[in-house]
XYZ file of N, CA and C in Angstrom:
531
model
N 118.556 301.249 119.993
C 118.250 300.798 118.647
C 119.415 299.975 118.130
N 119.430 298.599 117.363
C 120.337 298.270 116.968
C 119.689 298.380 115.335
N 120.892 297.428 114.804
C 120.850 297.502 113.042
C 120.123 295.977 112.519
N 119.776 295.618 113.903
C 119.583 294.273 113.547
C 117.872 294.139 113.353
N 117.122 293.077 112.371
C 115.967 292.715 112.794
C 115.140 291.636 112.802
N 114.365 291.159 112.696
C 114.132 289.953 112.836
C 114.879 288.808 112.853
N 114.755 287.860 113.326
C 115.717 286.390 112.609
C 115.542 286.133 111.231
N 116.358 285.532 110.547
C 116.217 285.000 109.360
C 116.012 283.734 109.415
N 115.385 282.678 108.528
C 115.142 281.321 108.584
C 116.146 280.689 109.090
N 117.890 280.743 108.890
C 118.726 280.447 110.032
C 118.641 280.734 111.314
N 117.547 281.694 111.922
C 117.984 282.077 113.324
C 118.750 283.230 113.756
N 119.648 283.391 113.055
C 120.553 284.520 112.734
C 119.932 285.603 112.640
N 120.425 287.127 113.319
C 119.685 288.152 112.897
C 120.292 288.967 111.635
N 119.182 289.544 111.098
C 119.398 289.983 109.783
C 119.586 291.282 109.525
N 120.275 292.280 109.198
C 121.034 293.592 109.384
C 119.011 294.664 108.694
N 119.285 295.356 109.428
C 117.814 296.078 109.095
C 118.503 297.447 108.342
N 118.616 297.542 107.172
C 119.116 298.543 106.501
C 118.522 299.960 107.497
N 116.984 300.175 107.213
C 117.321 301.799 107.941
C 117.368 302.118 108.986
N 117.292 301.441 110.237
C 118.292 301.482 111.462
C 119.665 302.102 111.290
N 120.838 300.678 110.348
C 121.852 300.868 110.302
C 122.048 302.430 109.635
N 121.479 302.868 108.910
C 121.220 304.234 108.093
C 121.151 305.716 109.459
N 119.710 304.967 110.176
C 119.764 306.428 111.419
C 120.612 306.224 111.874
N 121.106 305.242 112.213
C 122.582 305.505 113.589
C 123.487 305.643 113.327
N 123.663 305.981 111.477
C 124.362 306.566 110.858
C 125.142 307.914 110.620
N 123.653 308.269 111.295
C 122.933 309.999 110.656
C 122.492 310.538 109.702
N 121.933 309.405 109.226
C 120.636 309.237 107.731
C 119.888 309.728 107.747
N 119.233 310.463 106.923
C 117.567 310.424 107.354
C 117.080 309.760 106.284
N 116.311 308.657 106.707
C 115.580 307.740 106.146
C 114.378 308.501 105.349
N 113.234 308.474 104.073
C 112.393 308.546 103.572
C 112.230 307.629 102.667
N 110.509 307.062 103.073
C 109.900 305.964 101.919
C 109.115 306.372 101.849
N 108.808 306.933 100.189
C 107.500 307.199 99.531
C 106.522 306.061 99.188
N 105.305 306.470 98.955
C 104.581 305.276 99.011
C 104.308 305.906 97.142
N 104.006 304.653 96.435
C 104.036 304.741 95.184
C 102.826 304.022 94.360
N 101.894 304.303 93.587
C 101.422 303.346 93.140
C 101.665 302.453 92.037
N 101.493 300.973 92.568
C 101.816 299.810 92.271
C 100.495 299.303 91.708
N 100.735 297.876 90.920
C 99.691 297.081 90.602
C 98.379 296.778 91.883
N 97.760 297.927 91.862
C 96.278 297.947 92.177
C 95.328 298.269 91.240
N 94.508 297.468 91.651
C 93.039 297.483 90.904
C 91.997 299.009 91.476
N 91.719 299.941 90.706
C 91.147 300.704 91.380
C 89.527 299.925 90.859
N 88.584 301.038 91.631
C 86.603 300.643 91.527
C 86.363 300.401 90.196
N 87.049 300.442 88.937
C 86.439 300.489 87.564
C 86.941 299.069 87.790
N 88.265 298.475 87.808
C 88.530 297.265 87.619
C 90.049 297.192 86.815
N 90.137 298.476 86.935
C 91.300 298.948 86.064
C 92.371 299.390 86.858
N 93.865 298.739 86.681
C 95.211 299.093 87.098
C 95.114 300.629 87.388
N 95.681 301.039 88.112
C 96.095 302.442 88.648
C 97.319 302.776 88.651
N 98.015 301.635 88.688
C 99.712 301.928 88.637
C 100.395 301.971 87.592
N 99.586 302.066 86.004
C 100.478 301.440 85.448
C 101.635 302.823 84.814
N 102.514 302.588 84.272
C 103.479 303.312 83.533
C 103.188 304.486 83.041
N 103.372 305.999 83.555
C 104.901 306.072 84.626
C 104.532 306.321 85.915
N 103.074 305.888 86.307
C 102.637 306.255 87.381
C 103.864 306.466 89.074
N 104.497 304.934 88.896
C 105.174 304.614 89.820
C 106.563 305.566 89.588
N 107.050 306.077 88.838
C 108.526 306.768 88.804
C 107.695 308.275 88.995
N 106.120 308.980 88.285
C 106.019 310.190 88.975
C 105.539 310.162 90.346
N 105.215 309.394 91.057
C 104.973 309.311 92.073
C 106.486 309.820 93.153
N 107.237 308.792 92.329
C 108.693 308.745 93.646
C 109.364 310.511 93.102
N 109.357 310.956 91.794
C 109.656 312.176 91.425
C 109.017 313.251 92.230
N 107.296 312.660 92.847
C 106.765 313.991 93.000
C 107.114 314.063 94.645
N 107.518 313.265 95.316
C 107.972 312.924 96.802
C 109.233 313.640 96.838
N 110.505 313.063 96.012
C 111.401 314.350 96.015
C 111.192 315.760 95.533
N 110.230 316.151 94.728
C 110.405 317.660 94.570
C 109.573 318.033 96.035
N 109.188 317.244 96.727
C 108.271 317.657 98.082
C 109.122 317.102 98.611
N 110.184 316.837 99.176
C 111.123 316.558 99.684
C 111.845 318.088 99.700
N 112.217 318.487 98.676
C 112.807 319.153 98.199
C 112.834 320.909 98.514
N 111.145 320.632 98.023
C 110.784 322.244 98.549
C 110.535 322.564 99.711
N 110.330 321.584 100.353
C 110.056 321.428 101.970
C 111.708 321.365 102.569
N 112.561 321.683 102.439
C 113.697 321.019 102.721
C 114.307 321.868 104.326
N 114.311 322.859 103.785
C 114.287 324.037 105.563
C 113.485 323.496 107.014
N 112.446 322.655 106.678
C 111.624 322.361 107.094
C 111.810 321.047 108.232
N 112.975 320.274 107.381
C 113.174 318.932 108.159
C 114.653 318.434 108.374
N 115.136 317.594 109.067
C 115.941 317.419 109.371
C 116.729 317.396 107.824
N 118.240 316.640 107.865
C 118.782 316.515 106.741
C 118.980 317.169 105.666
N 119.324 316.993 104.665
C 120.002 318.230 103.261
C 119.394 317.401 102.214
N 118.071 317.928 101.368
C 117.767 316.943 100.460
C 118.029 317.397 99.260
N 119.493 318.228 99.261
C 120.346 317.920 98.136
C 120.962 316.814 97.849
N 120.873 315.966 99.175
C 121.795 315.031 99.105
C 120.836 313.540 99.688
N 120.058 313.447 98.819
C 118.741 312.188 98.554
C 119.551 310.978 97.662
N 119.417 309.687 98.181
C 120.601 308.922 97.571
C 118.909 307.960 97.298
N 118.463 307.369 95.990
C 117.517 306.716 95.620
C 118.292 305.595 95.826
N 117.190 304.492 96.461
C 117.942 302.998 96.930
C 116.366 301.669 96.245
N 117.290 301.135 95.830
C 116.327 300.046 96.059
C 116.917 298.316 95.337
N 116.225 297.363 95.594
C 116.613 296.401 94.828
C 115.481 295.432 93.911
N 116.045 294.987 92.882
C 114.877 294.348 91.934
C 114.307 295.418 91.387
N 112.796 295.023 91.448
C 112.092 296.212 90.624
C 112.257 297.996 91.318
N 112.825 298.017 92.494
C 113.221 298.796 93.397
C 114.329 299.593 92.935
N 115.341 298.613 92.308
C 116.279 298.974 91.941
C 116.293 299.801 90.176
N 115.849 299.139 89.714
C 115.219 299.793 88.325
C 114.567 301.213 88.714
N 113.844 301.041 89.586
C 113.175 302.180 90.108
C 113.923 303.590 90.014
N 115.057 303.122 91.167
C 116.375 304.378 91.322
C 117.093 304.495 90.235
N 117.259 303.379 89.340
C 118.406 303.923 87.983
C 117.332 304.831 87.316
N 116.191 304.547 87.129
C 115.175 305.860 86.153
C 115.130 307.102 87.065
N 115.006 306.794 88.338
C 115.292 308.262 89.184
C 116.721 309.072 88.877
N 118.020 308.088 89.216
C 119.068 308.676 88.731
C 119.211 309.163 87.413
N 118.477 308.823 86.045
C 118.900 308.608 84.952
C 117.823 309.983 83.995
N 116.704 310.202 85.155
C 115.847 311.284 84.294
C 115.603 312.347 85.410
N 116.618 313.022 86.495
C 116.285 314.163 87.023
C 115.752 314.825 86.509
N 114.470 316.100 86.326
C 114.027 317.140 86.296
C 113.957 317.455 84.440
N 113.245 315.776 84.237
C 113.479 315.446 82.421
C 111.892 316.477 82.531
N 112.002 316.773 81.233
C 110.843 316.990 81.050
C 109.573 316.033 80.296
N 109.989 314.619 80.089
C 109.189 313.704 79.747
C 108.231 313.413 80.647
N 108.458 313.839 82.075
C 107.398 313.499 83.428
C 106.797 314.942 83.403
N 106.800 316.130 82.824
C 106.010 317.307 83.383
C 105.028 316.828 83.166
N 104.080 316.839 82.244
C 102.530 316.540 81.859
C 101.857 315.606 82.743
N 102.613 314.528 83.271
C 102.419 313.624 84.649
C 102.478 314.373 85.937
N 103.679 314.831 85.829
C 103.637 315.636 87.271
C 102.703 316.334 87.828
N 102.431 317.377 86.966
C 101.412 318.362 86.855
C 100.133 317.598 87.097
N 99.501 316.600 85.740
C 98.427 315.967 86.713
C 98.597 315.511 87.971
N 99.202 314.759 88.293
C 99.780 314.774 89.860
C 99.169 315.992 91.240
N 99.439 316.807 90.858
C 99.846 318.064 91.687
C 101.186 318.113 92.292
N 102.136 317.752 91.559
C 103.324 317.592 92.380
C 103.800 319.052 92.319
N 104.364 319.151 92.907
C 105.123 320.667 93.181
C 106.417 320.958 91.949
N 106.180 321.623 90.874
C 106.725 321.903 89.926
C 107.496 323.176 89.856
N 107.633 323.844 91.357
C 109.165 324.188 91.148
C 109.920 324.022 91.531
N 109.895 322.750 92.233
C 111.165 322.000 93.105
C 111.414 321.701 92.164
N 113.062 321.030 92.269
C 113.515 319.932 91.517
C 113.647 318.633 91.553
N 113.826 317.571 91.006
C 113.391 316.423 91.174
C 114.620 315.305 91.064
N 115.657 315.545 90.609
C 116.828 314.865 90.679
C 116.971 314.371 92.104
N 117.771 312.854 91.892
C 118.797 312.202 93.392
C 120.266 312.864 93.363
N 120.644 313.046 94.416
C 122.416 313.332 94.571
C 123.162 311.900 93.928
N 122.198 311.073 94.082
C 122.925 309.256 94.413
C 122.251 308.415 94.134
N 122.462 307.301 93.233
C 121.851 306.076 93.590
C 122.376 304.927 93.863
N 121.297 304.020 94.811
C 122.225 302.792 95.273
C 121.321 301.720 94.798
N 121.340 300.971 93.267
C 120.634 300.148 92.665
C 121.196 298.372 93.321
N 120.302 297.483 93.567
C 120.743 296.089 93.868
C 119.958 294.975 92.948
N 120.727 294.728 92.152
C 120.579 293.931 90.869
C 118.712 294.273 90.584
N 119.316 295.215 89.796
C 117.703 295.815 89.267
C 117.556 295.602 88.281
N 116.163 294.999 88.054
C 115.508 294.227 87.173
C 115.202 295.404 85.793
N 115.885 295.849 84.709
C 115.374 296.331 83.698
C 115.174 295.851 82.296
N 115.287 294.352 82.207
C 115.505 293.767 80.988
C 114.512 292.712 80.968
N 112.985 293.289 81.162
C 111.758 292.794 81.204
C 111.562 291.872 79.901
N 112.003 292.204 78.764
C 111.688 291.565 77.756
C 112.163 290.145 77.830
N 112.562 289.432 78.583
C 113.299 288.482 78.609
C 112.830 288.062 80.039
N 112.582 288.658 80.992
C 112.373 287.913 82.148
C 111.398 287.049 82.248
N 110.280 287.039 81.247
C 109.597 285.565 81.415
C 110.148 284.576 81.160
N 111.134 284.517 80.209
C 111.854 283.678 79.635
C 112.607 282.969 80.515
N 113.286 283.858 81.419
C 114.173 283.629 82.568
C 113.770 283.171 83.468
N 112.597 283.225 83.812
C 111.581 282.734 85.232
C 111.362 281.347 84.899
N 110.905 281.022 83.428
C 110.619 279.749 83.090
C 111.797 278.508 83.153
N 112.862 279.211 82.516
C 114.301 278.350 82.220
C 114.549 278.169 83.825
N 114.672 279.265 84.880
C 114.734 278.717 86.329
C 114.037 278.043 86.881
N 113.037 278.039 86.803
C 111.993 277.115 87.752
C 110.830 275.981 86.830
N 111.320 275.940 85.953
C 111.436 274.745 84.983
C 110.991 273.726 86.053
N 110.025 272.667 85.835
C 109.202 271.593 86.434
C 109.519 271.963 87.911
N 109.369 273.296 88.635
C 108.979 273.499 89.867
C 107.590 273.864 89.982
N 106.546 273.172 90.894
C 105.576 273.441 91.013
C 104.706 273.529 92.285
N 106.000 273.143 93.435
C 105.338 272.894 94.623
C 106.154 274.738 95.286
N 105.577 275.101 96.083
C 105.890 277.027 96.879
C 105.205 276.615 98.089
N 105.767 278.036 98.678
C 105.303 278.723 100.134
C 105.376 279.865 100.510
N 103.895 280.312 100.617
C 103.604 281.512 101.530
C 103.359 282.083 102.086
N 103.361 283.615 102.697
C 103.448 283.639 104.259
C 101.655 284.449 104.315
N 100.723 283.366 104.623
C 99.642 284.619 105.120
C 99.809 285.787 106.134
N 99.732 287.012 105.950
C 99.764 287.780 107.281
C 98.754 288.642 107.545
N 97.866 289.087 108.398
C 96.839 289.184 108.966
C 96.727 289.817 110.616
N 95.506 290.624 110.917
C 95.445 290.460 111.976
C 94.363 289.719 112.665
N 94.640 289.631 113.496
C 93.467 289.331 114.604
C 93.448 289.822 115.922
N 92.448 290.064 116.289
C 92.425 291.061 118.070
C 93.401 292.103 118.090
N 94.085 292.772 116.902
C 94.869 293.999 116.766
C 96.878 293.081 117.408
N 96.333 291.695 116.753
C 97.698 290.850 117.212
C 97.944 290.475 115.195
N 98.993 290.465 115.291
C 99.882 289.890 114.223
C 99.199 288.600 113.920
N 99.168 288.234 113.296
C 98.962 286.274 112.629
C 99.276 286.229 111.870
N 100.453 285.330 111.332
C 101.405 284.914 110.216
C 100.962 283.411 110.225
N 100.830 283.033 108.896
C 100.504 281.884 108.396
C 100.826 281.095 107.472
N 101.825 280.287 107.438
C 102.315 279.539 106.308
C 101.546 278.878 105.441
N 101.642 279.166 104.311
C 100.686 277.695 103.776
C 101.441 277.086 102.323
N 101.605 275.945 102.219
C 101.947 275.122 100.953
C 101.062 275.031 99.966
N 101.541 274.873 99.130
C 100.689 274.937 98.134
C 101.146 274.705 96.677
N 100.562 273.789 95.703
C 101.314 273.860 94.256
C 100.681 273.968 93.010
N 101.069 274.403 92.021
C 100.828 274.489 90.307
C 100.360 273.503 90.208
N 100.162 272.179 90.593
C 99.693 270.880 90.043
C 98.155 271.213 89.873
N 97.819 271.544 91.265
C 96.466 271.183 90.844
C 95.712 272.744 91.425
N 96.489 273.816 90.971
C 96.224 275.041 91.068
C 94.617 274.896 90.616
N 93.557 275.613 90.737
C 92.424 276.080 90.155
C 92.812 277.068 89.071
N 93.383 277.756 89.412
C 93.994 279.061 88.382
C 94.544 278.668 86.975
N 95.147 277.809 87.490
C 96.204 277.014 86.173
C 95.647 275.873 85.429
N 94.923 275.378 86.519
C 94.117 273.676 85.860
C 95.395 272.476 86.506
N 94.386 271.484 86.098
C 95.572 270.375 86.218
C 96.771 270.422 85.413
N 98.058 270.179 85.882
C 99.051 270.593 85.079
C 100.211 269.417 85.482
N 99.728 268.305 85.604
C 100.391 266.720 85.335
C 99.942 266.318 83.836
């Protein structure tokens, strides 16, 4: 196993955080969380605090399970960056609050573990939403041409697909010359 993974658009390989972590003597865990999905009504499923009791109810099941698996999940270090990172400062910042019981509980999360990180490792995390449209606009100010990566399978093979594409003559947006 190395720490390395894919190339990066230089060619260069690019350090694969949880590699470098196991060959550390990490033990790696990623909860899966819900995010902006549409459930069958037509209606968000993720929205607020869905996504922070979710990652809460993974560590108290982390937690109570802990005899159980490798590692000491007294010592759970919350990581992430961007909205990732916001993520772990509310993990670090509301261990075992009681503003998430009434969530939890619907949940079924396991409510006599505890739910606190030992650690967090935040990378420029996005918490000052009120302003980030503002900020998106002032940056990319008369940018209108992007690229992105389709990915897909086919015959149980990978297919990655670039495609260009711009705001000008978006359908979504309208003409915007």
């Amino acid at each position: 196993m190395t720490a390395e993974s894919r190339a990066g658009r230089d060619g260069t390989p690019r350090p694969n955080s949880v590699a470098a972590a196991l060959m550390r003597g990490y033990v790696v865990a990623s909860a899966g969380a819900r995010g902006r999905i549409l459930g069958t009504d037509g209606n968000y499923t993720g929205k607020a605090p869905s996504v922070i009791v979710d990652l809460k109810s993974a560590i108290a099941y982390l937690k109570a399970n802990d005899t159980l698996m490798a590692g000491r999940a007294d010592r759970i270090i919350a990581n992430g960056t961007s909205a990732g990172g916001a993520m772990s400062l509310l993990l670090g910042a509301s261990g075992n609050s009681m503003d998430y019981h009434a969530e939890l509980q619907k949940t079924g999360a396991i409510m006599t573990a505890d739910d606190s990180v030992f650690a967090v490792s935040a990378y420029a995390p996005i918490t000052n939403l009120e302003n980030a449209d503002m900020a998106y606009e002032w940056q990319f100010n008369g940018i209108f041409d992007y690229q992105k990566m389709s990915v897909g399978m086919l015959d149980y093979n990978v297919k990655r697909e670039r495609i260009k594409a711009s705001l000008r003559t978006s359908k979504k947006f309208g003409q915007m010359n």
